[in-house]
mmCIF file of C-alpha atoms and ligand atoms in Angstrom:
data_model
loop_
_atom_site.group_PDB
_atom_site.id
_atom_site.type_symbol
_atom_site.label_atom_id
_atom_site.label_comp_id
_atom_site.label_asym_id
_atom_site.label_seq_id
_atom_site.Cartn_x
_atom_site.Cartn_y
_atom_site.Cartn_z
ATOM 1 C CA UNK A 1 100.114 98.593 81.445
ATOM 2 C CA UNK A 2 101.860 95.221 81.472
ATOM 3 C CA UNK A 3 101.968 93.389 84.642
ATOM 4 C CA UNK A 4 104.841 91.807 85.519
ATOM 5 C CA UNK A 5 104.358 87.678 86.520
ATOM 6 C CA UNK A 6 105.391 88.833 90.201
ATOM 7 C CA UNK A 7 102.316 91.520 90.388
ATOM 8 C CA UNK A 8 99.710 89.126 88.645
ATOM 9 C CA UNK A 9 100.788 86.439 91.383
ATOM 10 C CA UNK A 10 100.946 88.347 94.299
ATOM 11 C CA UNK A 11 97.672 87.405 96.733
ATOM 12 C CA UNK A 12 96.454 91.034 96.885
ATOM 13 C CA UNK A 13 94.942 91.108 99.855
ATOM 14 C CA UNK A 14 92.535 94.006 100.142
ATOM 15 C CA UNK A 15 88.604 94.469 99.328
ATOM 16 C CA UNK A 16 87.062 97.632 100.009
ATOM 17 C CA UNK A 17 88.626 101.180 101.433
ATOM 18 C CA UNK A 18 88.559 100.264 105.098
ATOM 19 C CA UNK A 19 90.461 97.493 107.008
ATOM 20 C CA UNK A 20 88.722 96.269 110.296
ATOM 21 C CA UNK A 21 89.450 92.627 111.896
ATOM 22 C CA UNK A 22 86.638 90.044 110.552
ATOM 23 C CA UNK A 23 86.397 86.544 110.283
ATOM 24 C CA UNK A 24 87.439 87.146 106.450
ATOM 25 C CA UNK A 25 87.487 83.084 105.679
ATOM 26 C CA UNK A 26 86.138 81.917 102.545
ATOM 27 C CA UNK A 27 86.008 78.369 101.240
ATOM 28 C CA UNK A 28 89.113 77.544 99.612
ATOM 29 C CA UNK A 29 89.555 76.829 95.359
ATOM 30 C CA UNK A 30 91.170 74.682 94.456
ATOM 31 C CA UNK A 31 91.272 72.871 97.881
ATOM 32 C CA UNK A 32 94.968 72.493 98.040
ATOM 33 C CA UNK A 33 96.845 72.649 101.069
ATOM 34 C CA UNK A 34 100.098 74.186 98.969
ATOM 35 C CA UNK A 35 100.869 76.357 96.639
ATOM 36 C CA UNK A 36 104.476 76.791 94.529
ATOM 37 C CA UNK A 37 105.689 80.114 93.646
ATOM 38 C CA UNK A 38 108.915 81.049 91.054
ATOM 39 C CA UNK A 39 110.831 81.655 95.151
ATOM 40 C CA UNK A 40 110.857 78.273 95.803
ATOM 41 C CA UNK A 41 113.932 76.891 96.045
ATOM 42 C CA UNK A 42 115.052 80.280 97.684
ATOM 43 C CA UNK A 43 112.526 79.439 100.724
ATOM 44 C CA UNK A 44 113.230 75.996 100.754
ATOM 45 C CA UNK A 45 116.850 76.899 101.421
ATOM 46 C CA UNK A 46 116.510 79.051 103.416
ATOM 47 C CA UNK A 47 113.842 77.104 106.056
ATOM 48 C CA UNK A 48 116.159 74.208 105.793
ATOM 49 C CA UNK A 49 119.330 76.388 106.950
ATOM 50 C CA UNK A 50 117.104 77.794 109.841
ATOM 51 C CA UNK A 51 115.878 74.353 110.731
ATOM 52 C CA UNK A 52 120.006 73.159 111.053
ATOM 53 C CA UNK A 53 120.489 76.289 112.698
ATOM 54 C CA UNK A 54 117.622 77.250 115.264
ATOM 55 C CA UNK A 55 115.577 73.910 115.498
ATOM 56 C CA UNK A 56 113.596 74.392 118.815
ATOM 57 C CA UNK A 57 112.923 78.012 117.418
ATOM 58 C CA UNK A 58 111.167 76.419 114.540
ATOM 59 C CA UNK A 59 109.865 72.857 115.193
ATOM 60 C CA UNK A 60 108.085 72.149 118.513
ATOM 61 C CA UNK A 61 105.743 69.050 118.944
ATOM 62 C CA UNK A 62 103.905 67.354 121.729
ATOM 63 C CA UNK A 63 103.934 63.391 121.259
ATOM 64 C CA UNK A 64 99.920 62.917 120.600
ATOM 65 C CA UNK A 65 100.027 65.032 118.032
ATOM 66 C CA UNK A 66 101.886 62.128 116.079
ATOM 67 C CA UNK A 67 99.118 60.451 114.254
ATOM 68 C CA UNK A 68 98.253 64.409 113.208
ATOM 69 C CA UNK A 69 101.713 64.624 112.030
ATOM 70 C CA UNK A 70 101.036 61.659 109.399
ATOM 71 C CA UNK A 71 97.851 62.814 108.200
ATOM 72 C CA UNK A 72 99.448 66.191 107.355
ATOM 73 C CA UNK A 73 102.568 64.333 105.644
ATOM 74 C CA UNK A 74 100.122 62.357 103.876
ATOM 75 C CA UNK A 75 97.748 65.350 102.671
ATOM 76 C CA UNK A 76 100.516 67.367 101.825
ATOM 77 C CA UNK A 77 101.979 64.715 99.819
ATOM 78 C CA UNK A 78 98.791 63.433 98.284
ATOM 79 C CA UNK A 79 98.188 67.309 97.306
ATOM 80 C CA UNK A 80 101.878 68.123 96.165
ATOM 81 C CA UNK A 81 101.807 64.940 93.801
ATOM 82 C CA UNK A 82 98.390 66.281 92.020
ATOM 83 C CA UNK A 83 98.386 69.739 92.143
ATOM 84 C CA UNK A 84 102.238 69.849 90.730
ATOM 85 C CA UNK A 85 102.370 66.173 89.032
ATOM 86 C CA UNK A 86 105.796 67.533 87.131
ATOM 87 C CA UNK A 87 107.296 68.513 90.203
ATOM 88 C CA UNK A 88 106.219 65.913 92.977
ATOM 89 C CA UNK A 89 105.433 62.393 92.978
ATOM 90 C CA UNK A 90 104.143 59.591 95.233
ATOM 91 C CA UNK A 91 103.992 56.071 94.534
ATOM 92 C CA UNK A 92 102.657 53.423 96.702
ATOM 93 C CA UNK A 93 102.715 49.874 97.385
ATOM 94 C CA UNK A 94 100.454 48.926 100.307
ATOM 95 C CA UNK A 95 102.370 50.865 103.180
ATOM 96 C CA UNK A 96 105.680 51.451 101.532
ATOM 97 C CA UNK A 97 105.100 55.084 99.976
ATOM 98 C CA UNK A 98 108.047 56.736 97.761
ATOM 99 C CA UNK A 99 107.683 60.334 97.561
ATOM 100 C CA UNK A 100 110.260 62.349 95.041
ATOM 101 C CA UNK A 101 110.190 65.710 94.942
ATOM 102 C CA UNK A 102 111.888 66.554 91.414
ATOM 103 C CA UNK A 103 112.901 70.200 92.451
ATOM 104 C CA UNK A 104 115.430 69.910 94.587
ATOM 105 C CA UNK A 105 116.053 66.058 93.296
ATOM 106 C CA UNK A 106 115.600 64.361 96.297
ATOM 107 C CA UNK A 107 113.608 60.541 96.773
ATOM 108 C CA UNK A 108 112.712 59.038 100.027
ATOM 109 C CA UNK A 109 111.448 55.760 100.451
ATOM 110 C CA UNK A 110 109.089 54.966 104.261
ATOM 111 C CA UNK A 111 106.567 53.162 105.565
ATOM 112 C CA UNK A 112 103.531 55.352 105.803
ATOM 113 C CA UNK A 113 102.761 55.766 109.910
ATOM 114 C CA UNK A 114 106.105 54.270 110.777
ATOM 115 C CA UNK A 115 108.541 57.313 112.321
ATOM 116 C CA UNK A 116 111.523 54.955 112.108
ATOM 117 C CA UNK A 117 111.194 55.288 108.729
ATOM 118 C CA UNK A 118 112.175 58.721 108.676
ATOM 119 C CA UNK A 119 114.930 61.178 109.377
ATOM 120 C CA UNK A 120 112.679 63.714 110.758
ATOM 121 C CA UNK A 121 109.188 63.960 112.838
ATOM 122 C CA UNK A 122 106.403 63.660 109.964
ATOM 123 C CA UNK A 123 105.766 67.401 110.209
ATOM 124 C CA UNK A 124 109.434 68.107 109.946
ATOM 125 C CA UNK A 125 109.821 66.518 107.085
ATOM 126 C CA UNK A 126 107.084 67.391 104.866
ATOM 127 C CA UNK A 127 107.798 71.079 105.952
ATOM 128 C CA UNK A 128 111.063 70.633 104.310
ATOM 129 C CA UNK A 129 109.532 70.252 100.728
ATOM 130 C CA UNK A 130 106.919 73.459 101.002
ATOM 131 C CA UNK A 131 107.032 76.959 101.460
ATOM 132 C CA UNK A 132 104.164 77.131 103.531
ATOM 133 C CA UNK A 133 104.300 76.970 107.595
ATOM 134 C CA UNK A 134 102.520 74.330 108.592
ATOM 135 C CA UNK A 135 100.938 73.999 112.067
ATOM 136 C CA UNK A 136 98.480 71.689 113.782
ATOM 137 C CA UNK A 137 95.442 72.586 116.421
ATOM 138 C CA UNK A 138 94.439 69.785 118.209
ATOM 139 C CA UNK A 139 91.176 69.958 119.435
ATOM 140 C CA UNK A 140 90.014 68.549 123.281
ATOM 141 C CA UNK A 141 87.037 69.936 125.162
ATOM 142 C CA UNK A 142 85.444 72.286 122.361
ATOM 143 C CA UNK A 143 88.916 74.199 122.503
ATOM 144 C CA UNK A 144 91.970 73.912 120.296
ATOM 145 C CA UNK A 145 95.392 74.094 121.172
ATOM 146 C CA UNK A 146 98.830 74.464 119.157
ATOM 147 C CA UNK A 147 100.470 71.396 119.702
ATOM 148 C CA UNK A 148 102.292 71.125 116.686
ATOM 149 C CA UNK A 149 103.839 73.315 114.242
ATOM 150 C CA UNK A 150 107.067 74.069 111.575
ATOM 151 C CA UNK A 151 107.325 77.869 111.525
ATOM 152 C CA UNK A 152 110.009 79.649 109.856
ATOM 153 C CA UNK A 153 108.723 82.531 108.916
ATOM 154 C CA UNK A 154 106.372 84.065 111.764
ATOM 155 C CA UNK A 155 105.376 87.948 111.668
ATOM 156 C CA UNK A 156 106.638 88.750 114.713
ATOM 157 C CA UNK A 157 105.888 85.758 117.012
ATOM 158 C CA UNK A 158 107.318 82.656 118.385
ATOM 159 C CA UNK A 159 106.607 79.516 118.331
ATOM 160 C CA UNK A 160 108.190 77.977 120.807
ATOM 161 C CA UNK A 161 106.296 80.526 123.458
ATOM 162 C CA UNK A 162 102.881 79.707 121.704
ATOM 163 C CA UNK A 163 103.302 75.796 121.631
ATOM 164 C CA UNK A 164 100.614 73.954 123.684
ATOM 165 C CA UNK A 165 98.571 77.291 124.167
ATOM 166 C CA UNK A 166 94.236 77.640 123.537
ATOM 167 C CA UNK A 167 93.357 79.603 120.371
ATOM 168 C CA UNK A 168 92.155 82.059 122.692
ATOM 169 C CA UNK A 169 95.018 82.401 124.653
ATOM 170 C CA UNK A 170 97.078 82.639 121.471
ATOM 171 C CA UNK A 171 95.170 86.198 120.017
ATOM 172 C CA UNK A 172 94.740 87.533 123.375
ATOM 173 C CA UNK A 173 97.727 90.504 122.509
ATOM 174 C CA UNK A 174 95.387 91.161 119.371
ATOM 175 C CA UNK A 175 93.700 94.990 120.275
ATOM 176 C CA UNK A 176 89.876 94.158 120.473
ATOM 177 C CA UNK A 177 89.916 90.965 119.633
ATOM 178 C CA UNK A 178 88.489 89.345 123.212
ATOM 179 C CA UNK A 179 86.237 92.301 123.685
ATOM 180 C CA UNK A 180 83.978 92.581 120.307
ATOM 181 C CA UNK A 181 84.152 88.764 120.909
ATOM 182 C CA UNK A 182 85.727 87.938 117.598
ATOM 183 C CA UNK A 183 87.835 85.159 119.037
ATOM 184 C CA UNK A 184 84.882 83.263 120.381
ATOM 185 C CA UNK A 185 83.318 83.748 116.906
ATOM 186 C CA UNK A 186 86.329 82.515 115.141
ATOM 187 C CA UNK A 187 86.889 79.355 117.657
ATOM 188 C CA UNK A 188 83.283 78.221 116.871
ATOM 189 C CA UNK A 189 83.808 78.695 113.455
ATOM 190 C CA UNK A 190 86.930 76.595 113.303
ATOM 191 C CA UNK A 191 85.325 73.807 115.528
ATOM 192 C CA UNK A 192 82.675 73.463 112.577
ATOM 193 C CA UNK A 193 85.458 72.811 109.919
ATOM 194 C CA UNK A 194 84.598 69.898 108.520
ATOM 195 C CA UNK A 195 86.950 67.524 106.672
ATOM 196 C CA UNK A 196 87.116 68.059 102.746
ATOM 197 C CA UNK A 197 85.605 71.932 102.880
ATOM 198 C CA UNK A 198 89.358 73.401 103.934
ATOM 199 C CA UNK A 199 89.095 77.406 104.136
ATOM 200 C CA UNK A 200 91.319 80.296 103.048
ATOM 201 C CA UNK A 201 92.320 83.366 104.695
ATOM 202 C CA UNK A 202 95.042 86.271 104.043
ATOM 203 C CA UNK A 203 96.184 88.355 106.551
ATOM 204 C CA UNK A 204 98.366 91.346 105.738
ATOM 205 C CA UNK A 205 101.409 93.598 107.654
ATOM 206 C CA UNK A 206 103.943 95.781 106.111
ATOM 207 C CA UNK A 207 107.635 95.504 107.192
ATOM 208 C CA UNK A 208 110.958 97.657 107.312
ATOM 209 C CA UNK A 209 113.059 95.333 105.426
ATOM 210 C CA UNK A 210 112.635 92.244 103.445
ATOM 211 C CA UNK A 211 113.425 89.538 106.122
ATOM 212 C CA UNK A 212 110.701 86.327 105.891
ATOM 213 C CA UNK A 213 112.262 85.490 109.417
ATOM 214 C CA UNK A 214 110.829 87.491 111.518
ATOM 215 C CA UNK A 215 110.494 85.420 114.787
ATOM 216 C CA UNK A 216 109.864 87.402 118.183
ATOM 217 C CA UNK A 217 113.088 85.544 119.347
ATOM 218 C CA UNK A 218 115.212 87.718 116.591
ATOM 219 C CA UNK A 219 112.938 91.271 117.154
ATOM 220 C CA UNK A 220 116.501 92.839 118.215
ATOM 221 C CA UNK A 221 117.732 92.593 114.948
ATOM 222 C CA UNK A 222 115.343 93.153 112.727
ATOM 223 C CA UNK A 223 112.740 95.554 114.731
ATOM 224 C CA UNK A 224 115.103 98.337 114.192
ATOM 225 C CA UNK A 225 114.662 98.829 110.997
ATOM 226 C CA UNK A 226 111.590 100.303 111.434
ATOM 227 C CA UNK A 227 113.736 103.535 112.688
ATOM 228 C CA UNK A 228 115.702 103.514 109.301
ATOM 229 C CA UNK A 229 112.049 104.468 106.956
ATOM 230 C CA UNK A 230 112.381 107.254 104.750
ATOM 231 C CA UNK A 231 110.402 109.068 102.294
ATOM 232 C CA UNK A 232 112.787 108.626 99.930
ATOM 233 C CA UNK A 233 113.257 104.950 100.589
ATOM 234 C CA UNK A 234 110.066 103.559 101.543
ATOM 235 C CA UNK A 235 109.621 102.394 97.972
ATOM 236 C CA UNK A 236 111.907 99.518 97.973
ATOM 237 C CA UNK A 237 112.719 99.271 102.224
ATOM 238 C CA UNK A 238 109.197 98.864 103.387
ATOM 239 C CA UNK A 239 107.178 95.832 101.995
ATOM 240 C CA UNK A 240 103.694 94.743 102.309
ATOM 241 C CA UNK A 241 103.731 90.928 103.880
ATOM 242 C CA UNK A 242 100.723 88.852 103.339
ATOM 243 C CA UNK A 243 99.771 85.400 105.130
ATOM 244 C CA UNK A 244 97.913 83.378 102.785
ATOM 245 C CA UNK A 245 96.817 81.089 105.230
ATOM 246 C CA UNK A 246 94.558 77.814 105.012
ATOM 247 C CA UNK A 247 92.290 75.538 107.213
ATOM 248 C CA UNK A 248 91.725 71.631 107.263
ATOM 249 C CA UNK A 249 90.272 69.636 109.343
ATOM 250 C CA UNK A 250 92.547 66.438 109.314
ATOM 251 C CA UNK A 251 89.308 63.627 109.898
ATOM 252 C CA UNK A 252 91.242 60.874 111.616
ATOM 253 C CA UNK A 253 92.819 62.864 114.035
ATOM 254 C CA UNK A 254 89.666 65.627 114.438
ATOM 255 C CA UNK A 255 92.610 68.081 114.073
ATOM 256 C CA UNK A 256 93.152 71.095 112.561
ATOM 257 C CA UNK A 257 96.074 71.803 109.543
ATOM 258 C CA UNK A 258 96.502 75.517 109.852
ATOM 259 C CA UNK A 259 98.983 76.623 106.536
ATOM 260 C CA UNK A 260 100.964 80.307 106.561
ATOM 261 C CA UNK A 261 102.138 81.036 103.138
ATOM 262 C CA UNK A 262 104.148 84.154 103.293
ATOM 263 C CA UNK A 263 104.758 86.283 100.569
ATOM 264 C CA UNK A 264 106.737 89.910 100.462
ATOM 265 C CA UNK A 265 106.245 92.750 97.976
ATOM 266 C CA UNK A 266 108.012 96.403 98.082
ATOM 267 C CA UNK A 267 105.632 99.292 98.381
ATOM 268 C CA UNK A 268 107.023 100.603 95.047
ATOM 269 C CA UNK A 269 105.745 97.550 93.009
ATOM 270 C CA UNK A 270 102.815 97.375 95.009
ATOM 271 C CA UNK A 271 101.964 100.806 93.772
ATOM 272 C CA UNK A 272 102.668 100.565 90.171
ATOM 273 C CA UNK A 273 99.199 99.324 89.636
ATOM 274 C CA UNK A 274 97.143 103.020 89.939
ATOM 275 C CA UNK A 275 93.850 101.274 91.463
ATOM 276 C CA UNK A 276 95.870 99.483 94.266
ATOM 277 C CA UNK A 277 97.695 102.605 94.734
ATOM 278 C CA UNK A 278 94.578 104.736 95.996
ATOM 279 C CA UNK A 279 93.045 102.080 97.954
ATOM 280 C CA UNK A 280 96.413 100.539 99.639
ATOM 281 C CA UNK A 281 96.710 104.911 100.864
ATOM 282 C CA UNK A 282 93.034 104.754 101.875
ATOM 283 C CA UNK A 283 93.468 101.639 103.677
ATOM 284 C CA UNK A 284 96.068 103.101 105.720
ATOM 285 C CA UNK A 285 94.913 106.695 105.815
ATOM 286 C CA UNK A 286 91.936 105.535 107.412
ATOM 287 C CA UNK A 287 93.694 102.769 109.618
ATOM 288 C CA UNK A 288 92.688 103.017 113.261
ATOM 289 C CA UNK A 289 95.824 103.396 115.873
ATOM 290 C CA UNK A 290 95.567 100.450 117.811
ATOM 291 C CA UNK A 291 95.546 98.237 114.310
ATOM 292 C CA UNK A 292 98.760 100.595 113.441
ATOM 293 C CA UNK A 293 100.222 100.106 116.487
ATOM 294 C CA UNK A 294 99.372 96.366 116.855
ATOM 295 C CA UNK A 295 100.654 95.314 113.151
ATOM 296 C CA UNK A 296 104.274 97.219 114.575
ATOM 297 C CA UNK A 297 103.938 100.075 111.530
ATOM 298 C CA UNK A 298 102.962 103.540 113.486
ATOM 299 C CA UNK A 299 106.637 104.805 113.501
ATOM 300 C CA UNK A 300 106.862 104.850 109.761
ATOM 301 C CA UNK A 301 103.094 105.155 108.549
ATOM 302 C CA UNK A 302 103.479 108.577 107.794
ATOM 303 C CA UNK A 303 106.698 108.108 105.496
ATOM 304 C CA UNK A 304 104.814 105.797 103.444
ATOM 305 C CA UNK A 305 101.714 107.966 102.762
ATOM 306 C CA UNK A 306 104.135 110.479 101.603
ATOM 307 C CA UNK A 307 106.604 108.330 99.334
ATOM 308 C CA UNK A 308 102.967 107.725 97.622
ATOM 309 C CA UNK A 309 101.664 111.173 97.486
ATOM 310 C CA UNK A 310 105.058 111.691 95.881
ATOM 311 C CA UNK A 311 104.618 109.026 93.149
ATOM 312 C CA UNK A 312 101.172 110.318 92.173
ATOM 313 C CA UNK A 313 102.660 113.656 91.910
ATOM 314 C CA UNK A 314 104.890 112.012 89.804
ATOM 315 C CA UNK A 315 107.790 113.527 91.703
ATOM 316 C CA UNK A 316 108.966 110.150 92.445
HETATM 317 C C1 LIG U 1 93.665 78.066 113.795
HETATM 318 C C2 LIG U 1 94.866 78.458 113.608
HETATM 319 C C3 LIG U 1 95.384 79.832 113.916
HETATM 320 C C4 LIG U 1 96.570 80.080 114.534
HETATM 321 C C5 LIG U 1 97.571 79.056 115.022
HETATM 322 C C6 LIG U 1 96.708 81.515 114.618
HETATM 323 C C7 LIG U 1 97.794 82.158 115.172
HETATM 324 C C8 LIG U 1 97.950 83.521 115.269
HETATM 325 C C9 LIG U 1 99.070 84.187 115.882
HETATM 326 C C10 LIG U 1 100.257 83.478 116.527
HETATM 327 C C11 LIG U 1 98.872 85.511 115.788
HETATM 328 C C12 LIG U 1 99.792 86.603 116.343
HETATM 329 C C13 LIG U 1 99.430 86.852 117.796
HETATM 330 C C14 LIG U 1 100.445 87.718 118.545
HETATM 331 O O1 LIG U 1 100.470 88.930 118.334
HETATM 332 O O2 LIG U 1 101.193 87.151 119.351
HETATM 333 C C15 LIG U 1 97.614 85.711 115.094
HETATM 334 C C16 LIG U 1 97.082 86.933 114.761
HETATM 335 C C17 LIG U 1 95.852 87.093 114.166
HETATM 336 N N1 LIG U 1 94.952 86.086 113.859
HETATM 337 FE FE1 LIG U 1 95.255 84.110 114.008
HETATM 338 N N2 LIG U 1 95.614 82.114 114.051
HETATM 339 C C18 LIG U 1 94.775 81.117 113.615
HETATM 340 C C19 LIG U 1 93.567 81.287 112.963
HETATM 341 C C20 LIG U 1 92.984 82.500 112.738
HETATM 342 C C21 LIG U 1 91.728 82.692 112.055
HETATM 343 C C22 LIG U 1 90.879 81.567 111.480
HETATM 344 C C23 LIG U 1 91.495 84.031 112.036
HETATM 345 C C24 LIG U 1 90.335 84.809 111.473
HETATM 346 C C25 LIG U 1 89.358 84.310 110.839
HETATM 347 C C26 LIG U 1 92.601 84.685 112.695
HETATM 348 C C27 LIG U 1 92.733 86.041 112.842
HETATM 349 C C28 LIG U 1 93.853 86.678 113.300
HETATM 350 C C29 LIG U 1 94.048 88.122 113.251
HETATM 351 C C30 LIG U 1 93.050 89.157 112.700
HETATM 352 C C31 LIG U 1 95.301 88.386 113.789
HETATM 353 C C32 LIG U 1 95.977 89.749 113.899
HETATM 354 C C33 LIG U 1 96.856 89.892 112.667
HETATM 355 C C34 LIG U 1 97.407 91.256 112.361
HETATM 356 O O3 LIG U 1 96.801 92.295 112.654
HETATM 357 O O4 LIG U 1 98.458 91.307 111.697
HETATM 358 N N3 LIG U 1 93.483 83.735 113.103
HETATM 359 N N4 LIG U 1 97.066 84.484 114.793
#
C-alpha cells in the first residue's frame, strides 16, 4: 500500500489498545522547539487574520513575563534558522539580530531584548512565523502559572480565561485528574525540566468538522456540529486532532516554553492504513465515558464505530 506524504507525516498518536491519562512525556529528538509541515503558509494565514481580528482572544501577557518573551523569540529563532536553514535565517552583529523568514518573504531588523524594536510583544511576533502555539509557565513558589501565551488554535479552551492561572487550577475540569493525583505528578515533573533536555508529548481529540479554531469563546458555532455526525459522513466530517506538544525550560528566566502543534486528519484517511484501523476502533470501543464525555465526542462515538465496521466490511 502506498502511503500518501500526509499519512507518513501525520504524528500518530496511539501505542497500545487502551487509552488512559498518563504522564506520556518522552525526551524530545531532535530537540527543536518547531516543526514545518506542507500547511504552512495556510496556518500562518490564518493565525495572523485571527490575531488582526480577535487579539485579546489570542495573545494575553503579564509584564514579567517579558524577559521570557525574549528567550522564546530567541530559541525559536535560533531553532527555526538551523533546523530549516533554507527557509529561516538569523544573522547577528553584537545586539542587532536580522531574522528573515524566506517563506512568506519577510526581513526584520531589532535589537535583541529591546521591545521598541519591534512591532509586536516578543511572543507575538515570533508566533507569527510558526505554526505552533506557543505559551509560557512561569514558575514562583514550586508552582507554575500561565502568564504568557499566543493561542490560536485551542481544543476547546480559552486563553484569555486561563491567563495567570496554577497548572493545577488549569486541569482541574480534566475527569480524574486531581483525584488519582496525576496533576501533582505532572507539576513535579515539569518543575524538574531542566534547560537543554526539552520533552515531547501528543495529546489526541476527534472533532465534527475541520476547524483548527476551536476556542471556548466560539463553542456556539462550531460545537454544533457534533449534532450533524453521520454514518455515512463520518469519514470525511469527523477528524482526529492531535497536540504535538513540547516542553523547555527557558534557563534565564527559570520558565517554562510549553509548544501546541496542532494537526487534523479525517477518520477516512486515518483508516486507510488496516493496523491503525483496528486499534484507532479498539481505542475507542474500549474508551471509558467520562474520557468520551470529557474530550466532547459521546454524541457521535457510536457513528464512528459504525462508518468503520462499514469500511472493513468493505461496504463503504
Ligand atoms: C505546562 C504546560 C501545560 C499547559 C499550559 C496545559 C494546558 C492544558 C489545558 C488548557 C487543557 C484543557 C483543560 C480544560 O478542559 O479546560 C489541558 C488538558 C490536558 N492536559 Fe495539559 N497543559 C500543560 C502540560 C501538560 C502535561 C505536561 C501533561 C501530561 C504529561 C498534560 C496533560 C493533559 C491532559 C491529559 C489533558 C486532557 C486532554 C484531553 O483529554 O483531551 N498537560 N492542558
Amino acid at each position: 500500500m502506498k502511503l500518501t506524504e500526509e499519512l507518513k507525516r501525520f504524528p500518530y498518536p496511539f501505542k497500545g489498545d487502551t487509552y488512559r491519562y498518563s504522564n506520556n512525556s518522552t525526551l524530545l529528538t531532535p530537540p527543536s522547539s518547531i516543526e514545518i509541515t506542507e500547511g504552512y503558509l495556510k496556518d500562518i494565514k490564518l493565525k495572523r487574520s485571527l490575531l488582526s481580528e480577535h487579539h485579546s482572544r489570542c495573545f494575553q501577557s503579564l509584564p514579567h513575563t517579558n524577559k521570557a518573551q525574549w528567550e522564546v523569540l530567541e530559541l525559536v529563532m535560533t531553532n527555526l534558522a538551523s533546523y530549516f536553514p533554507e527557509s529561516f535565517s538569523l544573522k547577528k552583529e553584537g545586539r542587532k539580530h536580522v531574522f528573515i523568514n524566506h517563506i512568506v518573504q519577510e526581513e526584520c531588523e531589532f535589537i535583541m531584548g529591546a521591545d521598541s524594536t519591534l512591532l509586536n510583544k516578543p511572543l507575538d511576533f515570533i508566533g507569527r512565523h510558526v505554526q505552533e502555539d506557543l505559551i509560557i509557565m512561569m514558575q514562583k513558589d514550586g508552582d507554575l502559572y500561565l502568564d504568557a501565551g499566543q493561542l490560536c488554535f485551542p481544543a476547546n479552551w480559552s486563553l484569555a480565561f486561563n491567563h495567570g492561572m496554577s497548572f493545577k487550577n488549569i486541569h482541574f475540569p480534566i475527569p480524574g485528574f486531581k483525584e488519582e493525583g496525576m496533576d501533582e505528578r505532572i507539576l513535579q515533573f515539569l518543575l524538574r525540566l531542566e534547560a537543554g533536555n526539552p520533552w515531547g508529548r501528543k495529546n489526541w481529540s476527534l472533532m465534527a468538522g475541520n476547524r483548527m479554531d476551536t476556542s471556548l469563546e466560539t463553542f456556539d458555532v462550531w460545537g454544533k456540529d457534533r449534532k450533524n455526525v453521520t454514518v455515512e459522513n463520518a469519514g470525511e466530517f469527523v477528524h482526529l486532532r492531535v497536540e504535538v506538544q513540547k516542553l523547555f525550560r527557558l534557563p534565564r528566566s527559570n520558565a517554562i516554553l510549553f509548544t501546541i502543534h496542532t494537526h487534523l486528519l479525517p477518520i477516512d484517511k486515518l483508516t486507510e492504513i488496516p493496523e491503525w484501523r483496528r486499534q484507532f476502533y479498539q481505542i475507542l470501543v474500549d474508551l471509558p465515558s467520562h474520557i468520551a464525555e470529557y474530550k466532547g465526542i459521546s454524541l457521535y462515538k457510536d457513528k464512528v464505530l459504525a462508518y468503520i465496521e462499514k469500511k472493513e466490511e468493505g461496504v463503504l
